[in-house]
Coordinates of C-alpha atoms in Angstrom, one line a residue:
M30 CA 48.5 6.0 -47.5
L31 CA 46.6 3.8 -49.9
F32 CA 47.4 0.7 -47.9
A33 CA 46.1 2.3 -44.7
A34 CA 42.9 3.3 -46.4
V35 CA 42.3 -0.2 -47.8
A36 CA 43.2 -1.8 -44.4
L37 CA 40.8 0.5 -42.5
S38 CA 37.9 0.1 -45.0
T39 CA 38.0 -3.7 -44.8
S40 CA 37.9 -3.8 -41.0
T41 CA 34.6 -4.0 -39.1
G42 CA 33.9 -2.5 -35.8
C43 CA 36.4 -0.7 -33.6
L44 CA 40.1 -0.8 -34.2
I45 CA 40.8 -1.6 -30.6
P46 CA 38.6 -4.5 -29.5
M47 CA 36.5 -3.9 -26.4
Y48 CA 36.4 -7.5 -25.3
S49 CA 39.1 -10.1 -24.9
G50 CA 39.8 -12.7 -27.7
D51 CA 39.6 -15.5 -25.2
P52 CA 36.0 -16.9 -25.2
V53 CA 35.9 -17.6 -21.5
R54 CA 37.2 -14.2 -20.6
R55 CA 35.0 -12.5 -23.2
A56 CA 31.9 -14.2 -21.7
E57 CA 32.9 -13.0 -18.3
Q58 CA 33.3 -9.5 -19.6
L59 CA 29.9 -9.5 -21.4
I60 CA 28.2 -10.8 -18.2
Y61 CA 29.8 -7.9 -16.2
T62 CA 28.8 -5.4 -18.8
S63 CA 25.2 -6.6 -19.0
E64 CA 24.9 -6.7 -15.2
D65 CA 26.2 -3.1 -15.0
L66 CA 23.6 -1.9 -17.6
R67 CA 20.8 -3.7 -15.8
A68 CA 21.8 -2.2 -12.5
I69 CA 21.7 1.4 -13.8
T70 CA 17.9 1.6 -13.5
D71 CA 18.0 0.4 -9.9
E72 CA 20.7 2.9 -9.1
W73 CA 18.7 5.7 -10.7
E74 CA 15.5 4.9 -8.8
R75 CA 17.5 4.7 -5.5
I76 CA 19.2 8.1 -6.1
W77 CA 16.0 9.9 -7.0
F78 CA 14.0 8.1 -4.3
L79 CA 11.6 6.6 -6.9
D80 CA 11.6 3.3 -5.1
Q81 CA 10.2 4.8 -2.0
P82 CA 6.4 5.0 -1.2
S83 CA 4.8 8.4 -1.8
H84 CA 3.7 10.2 1.3
M85 CA 1.6 12.8 -0.6
T86 CA -2.1 12.6 -0.1
A87 CA -4.1 11.6 -3.1
Y88 CA -6.2 14.3 -4.7
R89 CA -9.5 14.0 -6.6
T90 CA -9.8 14.8 -10.2
H91 CA -13.1 14.3 -12.1
G92 CA -14.3 12.0 -9.3
G93 CA -11.2 9.7 -9.6
I94 CA -8.2 9.6 -7.3
L95 CA -4.8 10.4 -8.7

């Protein structure tokens, strides 16, 4: 029990590594992960039609157009 507590307290991060130990494979995995995170905003805009032009007419407020 004491050995497990010491072993776990000296480790950093997750017990099961998320990325490979091979530098080439790890770089590939990091690129894929960052591309996926970058693509989330594009996907969100596409799903909610935020990337489409608005067809609503502009309305005046205090002399300005919103």
